[in-house]
Amino acid sequence: MPDPSILLAALLNGLTQGAVYALIALGLTLIYGVLHIINFAHGAALMLALYAVYFLYARAGVDPYVALPIVAAAMFGLGYALQRFVVGRASHGRDENILLVTLGIAIVMENLALAIFRSDTRTIETAYTFATVNIAGALIPVAKLAALAGALVITVLLYALIARTDLGRAIRALARERQGARLVGIDAEHVFAMSFGIGFACLGAAACFLMPAYYVNPTVGSGFVLIAFTVVVLGGMGSFGGALLGGFIVGIAESLGGLAGMALGLGENMGQLAIFVIFIAVLLLRPQGLFGARA
Amino acid sequence: MTVKRDLAIGALLACGVALLPFTVQSGAVLNAVILTLFAALLGQAWNVLAGFGGQFSFGHAVFFGTGAYASAVLQIRFGVNAWAALALAVVAGAAVGAIIGVLTFRYQLRGSYFALVTLAFAEVFRILANTFPFTGAGVGMMLPLSKAAALQFPSRTGYLYLVLALVGIGFAVHLWLSHSRYGAWLAAVRDNEQSAAALGVDVFRVKLRAIVISAALMASGGVFYLQYLHYIDPGIAYGPTISVEALLGPIVGGLGTVFGPLLGAVALHALSESTRNLLGDTPGVSLALYGVVLILMVRYMPQGLAGLLARRKR
């Protein structure tokens, strides 16, 4: 049994890391859960957003948190266009096709980034990059606490969007009953593209919260794809609160798995292993997620 | 009869490739042919499960890596003869296929869920291979060069015949699937699981058999990779590149068709060679183009090149 203070630190670290995962997964749960569009390019799109944050800071001196509206808006535009003109048209109504097309988009994004930006790993150094807060003996980076706050705010905003706005009503209608929604005059293509755009905008926000304490290179996104899907599946498709909780669970599982791996002499990789084992187990045993009702 | 026609075309192609070393001296050309056949082999493996069986895997590297690592461990750690290691590695790949198949098909994972779970399995194996010193951990495993060892050849010709033989087996499997009763069951499961089950097809066993065959072929590809390049590491063996290479060819060439994986492999290699000549060796460019091709094929030509040829003929 490790020292309780190490355990507490691991828990807190896992919680804040989980907030980052939740941020990334929130956009995915909107796209994947509500509209049943499987976006395999989610990680690659996050990578592009991270590059946007990096260049805004490195070339124009824009602080990542100030850059949030710019990056989110740009990502919204990208997401809208991709769904409207590429993904939606290629699907031919089959899940597998959407998966393949979004895989194609991910390959294009990653390799164009490789061709243009090269494989160098880049970081930014803001005034608060190394700032930490001491919580009960554990040093937690300020940037990760900001990500935690960001995840909470975005969850509430998404809830409000879905529950209160006309767009939200249209999204819910399309998710429930596609044919009927079209019959009452909902422009399905537009609403699908809006959802995709909003999902991408969430990624833009996630990138702004991630970049101060993280790094970017062309393949950085691929590591997040399965993690984000794990969070979404764990929380139940289309549930924002579930994604938040799923994010925390995955973050803590990774952190504790890493700790156990270190204790057993197997290395921190065991944290990643814990995530994928959870993913497989949940899909096999409880595909409706921990908090979802069986569909 | 289409079987005879397909068989004749296949035999003719094989003869053409087999005669290459007598007419072509260039190592670069032979290497390109070997890599194209290697890609065709991976495509054939994926096509068995996805094209004929409708189960899209995003993590076929799990079988490839298992084949490569099983052979490497057997040869390096236990001194097993390379031919025996090849056979055992194929069995190991098939066994992993059976385990994943039992788990996923028993719990009725379909479509995107199946794709994601296979990817997760590949990641789990990648991390395990990365962790334990037994498999060389992050450093990987180097197959020692040796003149006496089996399955190592002084020139590219030997490797060409080896991969040609493996593609020949894959081709025979494709012929069998397109003209046998089992192939018809598999197609029925692909097209509509419920109605196949209603007609008395044992859906679970049919799918399980397909993933085992597919995994065995993929594992043989892993062994070939190890023998040809003498090196394997977790990122190569279980990483996403191999999984993508396996699915790209059949989609371009024609899903569930006998010649699809071959056509796709040839088309993609021709494409990447010509972009390299036109645009130089900038990293990422040819793969980005592969991504564009994937999107365009799904959008405009879901039947692949084979579908295009079939339409022409009619």
Coordinates of C-alpha atoms in Angstrom, one line a residue, chain B:
Chain B
M1 CA -17.7 -20.7 -65.0
T2 CA -16.3 -17.8 -63.0
V3 CA -14.2 -20.0 -60.7
K4 CA -12.2 -21.3 -63.6
R5 CA -11.8 -17.8 -65.1
D6 CA -10.7 -16.3 -61.8
L7 CA -8.4 -19.2 -61.2
A8 CA -6.9 -18.8 -64.7
I9 CA -6.3 -15.1 -64.2
G10 CA -4.8 -15.7 -60.8
A11 CA -2.4 -18.4 -62.1
L12 CA -1.4 -16.1 -65.0
L13 CA -0.6 -13.2 -62.6
A14 CA 1.3 -15.5 -60.3
C15 CA 3.4 -16.9 -63.2
G16 CA 4.1 -13.3 -64.3
V17 CA 5.3 -12.4 -60.9
A18 CA 7.3 -15.6 -60.5
L19 CA 9.2 -14.9 -63.7
L20 CA 10.1 -11.4 -62.7
P21 CA 13.4 -12.2 -61.1
F22 CA 14.6 -13.7 -64.4
T23 CA 13.9 -10.5 -66.3
V24 CA 14.3 -7.7 -63.8
Q25 CA 17.7 -7.2 -62.1
S26 CA 16.8 -4.0 -60.2
G27 CA 16.5 -4.5 -56.4
A28 CA 14.3 -1.5 -56.1
V29 CA 11.7 -2.9 -58.5
L30 CA 11.7 -6.2 -56.8
N31 CA 11.4 -4.5 -53.5
A32 CA 8.4 -2.5 -54.8
V33 CA 6.8 -5.7 -56.0
I34 CA 7.4 -7.5 -52.7
L35 CA 5.9 -4.6 -50.7
T36 CA 2.9 -4.5 -53.0
L37 CA 2.3 -8.2 -52.5
F38 CA 2.7 -7.7 -48.8
A39 CA 0.0 -5.0 -48.8
A40 CA -2.2 -7.3 -50.9
L41 CA -1.8 -10.0 -48.3
L42 CA -2.8 -7.7 -45.4
G43 CA -5.7 -6.5 -47.6
Q44 CA -6.8 -10.1 -48.3
A45 CA -6.8 -10.8 -44.5
W46 CA -8.9 -7.8 -43.8
N47 CA -11.2 -8.5 -46.8
V48 CA -12.1 -12.0 -45.5
L49 CA -13.7 -10.5 -42.3
A50 CA -14.9 -7.1 -43.6
G51 CA -15.5 -7.6 -47.3
F52 CA -17.1 -11.0 -47.1
G53 CA -18.3 -11.0 -43.5
G54 CA -19.3 -7.3 -43.1
Q55 CA -17.4 -6.9 -39.8
F56 CA -15.2 -3.9 -40.1
S57 CA -12.1 -4.1 -38.0
F58 CA -10.0 -1.0 -37.2
G59 CA -7.4 -3.0 -35.3
H60 CA -6.3 -5.8 -37.6
A61 CA -2.7 -5.0 -36.4
V62 CA -3.5 -7.1 -33.3
F63 CA -3.2 -10.2 -35.5
F64 CA -0.3 -9.0 -37.5
G65 CA 1.6 -8.1 -34.4
T66 CA 0.8 -11.3 -32.7
G67 CA 2.2 -13.3 -35.7
A68 CA 5.3 -11.2 -35.9
Y69 CA 6.0 -11.3 -32.1
A70 CA 5.1 -15.0 -31.8
S71 CA 7.6 -15.9 -34.5
A72 CA 10.3 -13.5 -33.1
V73 CA 9.9 -14.8 -29.5
L74 CA 10.0 -18.4 -30.7
Q75 CA 13.1 -18.0 -32.8
I76 CA 15.1 -15.7 -30.5
R77 CA 14.1 -16.8 -27.1
F78 CA 13.5 -20.5 -27.7
G79 CA 15.6 -21.2 -30.8
V80 CA 12.7 -22.6 -32.8
N81 CA 13.2 -23.3 -36.5
A82 CA 11.8 -20.4 -38.6
W83 CA 9.4 -22.7 -40.5
A84 CA 8.0 -24.1 -37.3
A85 CA 7.8 -20.6 -35.9
L86 CA 5.8 -19.5 -38.9
A87 CA 3.3 -22.3 -38.4
L88 CA 3.0 -21.6 -34.7
A89 CA 2.8 -17.9 -35.2
V90 CA -0.1 -18.3 -37.6
V91 CA -1.8 -20.6 -35.0
A92 CA -1.2 -17.9 -32.3
G93 CA -2.7 -15.2 -34.5
A94 CA -5.7 -17.5 -35.2
A95 CA -6.1 -18.1 -31.5
V96 CA -6.1 -14.4 -30.7
G97 CA -8.7 -14.0 -33.5
A98 CA -10.8 -16.7 -31.9
I99 CA -10.6 -15.1 -28.4
I100 CA -11.6 -11.6 -29.8
G101 CA -14.2 -13.2 -32.0
V102 CA -15.8 -15.2 -29.1
L103 CA -15.9 -12.1 -26.9
T104 CA -17.2 -9.6 -29.4
F105 CA -19.6 -11.8 -31.3
R106 CA -21.0 -13.5 -28.2
Y107 CA -21.9 -10.0 -26.9
Q108 CA -23.2 -9.0 -30.3
L109 CA -20.9 -6.1 -31.0
R110 CA -21.6 -4.8 -34.5
G111 CA -20.7 -2.0 -36.8
S112 CA -18.8 0.8 -35.3
Y113 CA -18.6 -0.8 -31.8
F114 CA -16.8 -3.8 -33.3
A115 CA -14.4 -1.5 -35.1
L116 CA -13.6 0.4 -31.9
V117 CA -13.2 -2.7 -29.8
T118 CA -10.7 -4.3 -32.2
L119 CA -8.7 -1.0 -32.1
A120 CA -8.8 -1.1 -28.3
F121 CA -7.5 -4.7 -28.4
A122 CA -4.6 -3.7 -30.7
E123 CA -3.7 -0.9 -28.2
V124 CA -3.8 -3.3 -25.3
F125 CA -1.4 -5.6 -27.1
R126 CA 0.8 -2.7 -28.1
I127 CA 1.1 -1.5 -24.4
L128 CA 1.8 -5.1 -23.3
A129 CA 4.5 -5.6 -25.9
N130 CA 5.9 -2.2 -24.9
T131 CA 6.1 -3.2 -21.2
F132 CA 7.6 -6.6 -20.9
P133 CA 11.4 -7.3 -21.4
F134 CA 10.4 -10.7 -22.7
T135 CA 9.2 -9.1 -26.0
G136 CA 12.0 -6.6 -26.0
A137 CA 9.8 -3.8 -24.5
G138 CA 10.0 -0.5 -26.3
V139 CA 13.3 -1.4 -28.0
G140 CA 11.6 -4.2 -30.0
M141 CA 13.2 -7.4 -31.3
M142 CA 15.9 -7.9 -33.8
L143 CA 16.1 -11.1 -35.8
P144 CA 19.7 -12.0 -36.1
L145 CA 21.0 -12.4 -39.7
S146 CA 22.1 -15.8 -40.5
K147 CA 23.0 -17.8 -43.6
A148 CA 22.0 -21.1 -42.0
A149 CA 18.6 -20.0 -40.7
A150 CA 15.5 -21.1 -42.5
L151 CA 13.3 -18.5 -44.2
Q152 CA 16.1 -16.0 -44.7
F153 CA 17.3 -15.5 -48.2
P154 CA 20.4 -14.0 -49.7
S155 CA 18.5 -12.1 -52.4
R156 CA 15.1 -10.6 -52.7
T157 CA 14.0 -13.4 -55.0
G158 CA 13.4 -15.8 -52.1
Y159 CA 11.3 -13.2 -50.2
L160 CA 9.3 -12.6 -53.4
Y161 CA 8.4 -16.3 -53.7
L162 CA 7.6 -16.4 -50.0
V163 CA 5.2 -13.5 -50.1
L164 CA 3.8 -14.7 -53.5
A165 CA 3.0 -18.1 -51.9
L166 CA 1.2 -16.4 -48.9
V167 CA -0.8 -14.2 -51.3
G168 CA -1.6 -17.4 -53.3
I169 CA -3.1 -18.9 -50.1
G170 CA -5.0 -15.7 -49.5
F171 CA -6.3 -15.9 -53.1
A172 CA -7.4 -19.5 -52.7
V173 CA -9.3 -18.5 -49.6
H174 CA -11.0 -15.7 -51.6
L175 CA -11.9 -18.1 -54.4
W176 CA -13.3 -20.5 -51.8
L177 CA -15.3 -17.8 -50.0
S178 CA -16.8 -16.6 -53.3
H179 CA -17.9 -20.0 -54.5
S180 CA -18.6 -22.2 -51.5
R181 CA -21.6 -22.9 -49.2
Y182 CA -19.7 -21.3 -46.3
G183 CA -19.1 -18.2 -48.4
A184 CA -22.8 -18.0 -49.1
W185 CA -23.5 -18.2 -45.3
L186 CA -21.0 -15.5 -44.6
A187 CA -22.5 -13.2 -47.3
A188 CA -26.0 -13.8 -45.8
V189 CA -24.7 -12.8 -42.3
R190 CA -23.1 -9.7 -43.9
D191 CA -26.2 -8.6 -45.7
N192 CA -28.7 -9.3 -43.0
E193 CA -27.9 -11.0 -39.7
Q194 CA -31.5 -11.5 -38.6
S195 CA -32.7 -13.0 -41.8
A196 CA -29.6 -15.2 -42.0
A197 CA -30.4 -16.5 -38.5
A198 CA -34.0 -17.0 -39.4
L199 CA -32.9 -19.2 -42.3
G200 CA -31.0 -21.4 -40.0
V201 CA -27.5 -20.0 -40.4
D202 CA -25.4 -20.2 -37.2
V203 CA -24.4 -16.5 -37.2
F204 CA -22.0 -16.8 -34.3
R205 CA -20.0 -19.7 -35.7
V206 CA -20.0 -18.3 -39.2
K207 CA -18.5 -15.0 -38.0
L208 CA -16.1 -16.8 -35.7
R209 CA -14.7 -18.8 -38.5
A210 CA -14.2 -15.7 -40.6
I211 CA -12.3 -13.9 -37.9
V212 CA -10.1 -16.9 -37.3
I213 CA -9.2 -17.3 -41.0
S214 CA -8.7 -13.5 -41.3
A215 CA -6.5 -13.5 -38.2
A216 CA -4.4 -16.4 -39.5
L217 CA -3.7 -14.7 -42.8
M218 CA -2.9 -11.4 -41.1
A219 CA -0.5 -13.3 -38.7
S220 CA 1.3 -14.8 -41.7
G221 CA 1.8 -11.2 -42.9
G222 CA 3.4 -10.3 -39.6
V223 CA 5.8 -13.2 -39.9
F224 CA 6.7 -12.2 -43.4
Y225 CA 7.4 -8.6 -42.2
L226 CA 9.7 -10.0 -39.5
Q227 CA 11.6 -12.3 -41.9
Y228 CA 12.0 -9.6 -44.6
L229 CA 13.0 -6.6 -42.4
H230 CA 14.5 -8.6 -39.4
Y231 CA 13.0 -6.2 -36.9
I232 CA 9.8 -5.6 -35.0
D233 CA 8.7 -3.1 -32.3
P234 CA 5.4 -2.4 -30.6
G235 CA 4.6 0.6 -32.7
I236 CA 5.1 -1.2 -36.0
A237 CA 3.5 -4.4 -34.9
Y238 CA 0.4 -3.2 -33.1
G239 CA 0.2 0.5 -34.3
P240 CA -2.6 1.9 -36.4
T241 CA -0.5 2.1 -39.6
I242 CA -0.8 -1.6 -40.3
S243 CA -4.5 -1.6 -39.5
V244 CA -5.1 1.2 -42.0
E245 CA -2.9 -0.4 -44.6
A246 CA -5.0 -3.6 -44.3
L247 CA -8.3 -1.8 -44.9
L248 CA -7.3 0.7 -47.5
G249 CA -6.5 -1.8 -50.3
P250 CA -9.8 -3.8 -50.3
I251 CA -11.8 -0.6 -50.1
V252 CA -10.0 0.9 -53.1
G253 CA -9.9 -2.4 -55.0
G254 CA -13.4 -3.7 -54.1
L255 CA -14.8 -5.0 -50.9
G256 CA -15.7 -8.6 -50.8
T257 CA -14.3 -9.3 -54.3
V258 CA -11.7 -11.9 -55.3
F259 CA -9.4 -9.4 -56.9
G260 CA -10.1 -6.4 -54.8
P261 CA -7.2 -6.5 -52.4
L262 CA -4.7 -7.1 -55.3
L263 CA -6.2 -4.3 -57.4
G264 CA -6.2 -2.0 -54.4
A265 CA -2.6 -2.8 -53.4
V266 CA -1.3 -2.2 -57.0
A267 CA -3.3 1.0 -57.4
L268 CA -2.2 2.5 -54.1
H269 CA 1.5 1.6 -54.6
A270 CA 1.4 3.1 -58.1
L271 CA -0.2 6.2 -56.6
S272 CA 2.4 6.6 -53.9
E273 CA 5.3 6.0 -56.3
S274 CA 4.1 8.6 -58.8
T275 CA 3.4 11.2 -56.0
R276 CA 6.9 10.5 -54.8
N277 CA 8.3 11.2 -58.2
L278 CA 6.2 14.3 -58.7
L279 CA 6.3 15.9 -55.3
G280 CA 9.5 14.6 -53.8
D281 CA 9.9 12.8 -50.5
T282 CA 8.1 15.2 -48.2
P283 CA 6.9 13.1 -45.2
G284 CA 3.1 12.8 -45.0
V285 CA 2.2 13.7 -48.5
S286 CA 1.6 10.2 -49.9
L287 CA -0.3 9.2 -46.8
A288 CA -2.4 12.3 -46.9
L289 CA -3.2 11.3 -50.5
Y290 CA -4.2 7.9 -49.3
G291 CA -6.7 9.6 -46.9
V292 CA -8.1 11.6 -49.8
V293 CA -8.4 8.4 -51.9
L294 CA -10.2 6.7 -49.0
I295 CA -12.8 9.5 -48.7
L296 CA -13.3 9.7 -52.5
M297 CA -13.7 6.0 -52.9
V298 CA -16.4 5.7 -50.1
R299 CA -18.1 8.8 -51.5
Y300 CA -18.1 8.1 -55.3
M301 CA -17.1 4.4 -55.8
P302 CA -18.2 2.3 -52.9
Q303 CA -17.9 -0.8 -55.1
G304 CA -14.1 -0.1 -55.7
L305 CA -12.1 -0.6 -58.8
A306 CA -13.4 -4.2 -59.2
G307 CA -16.9 -2.8 -59.3
L308 CA -15.9 -0.3 -61.9
L309 CA -14.4 -3.1 -64.1
A310 CA -17.5 -5.3 -63.6
R311 CA -19.8 -2.4 -64.7
R312 CA -17.6 -1.8 -67.8
K313 CA -18.1 -5.4 -68.9
R314 CA -21.8 -5.4 -68.6

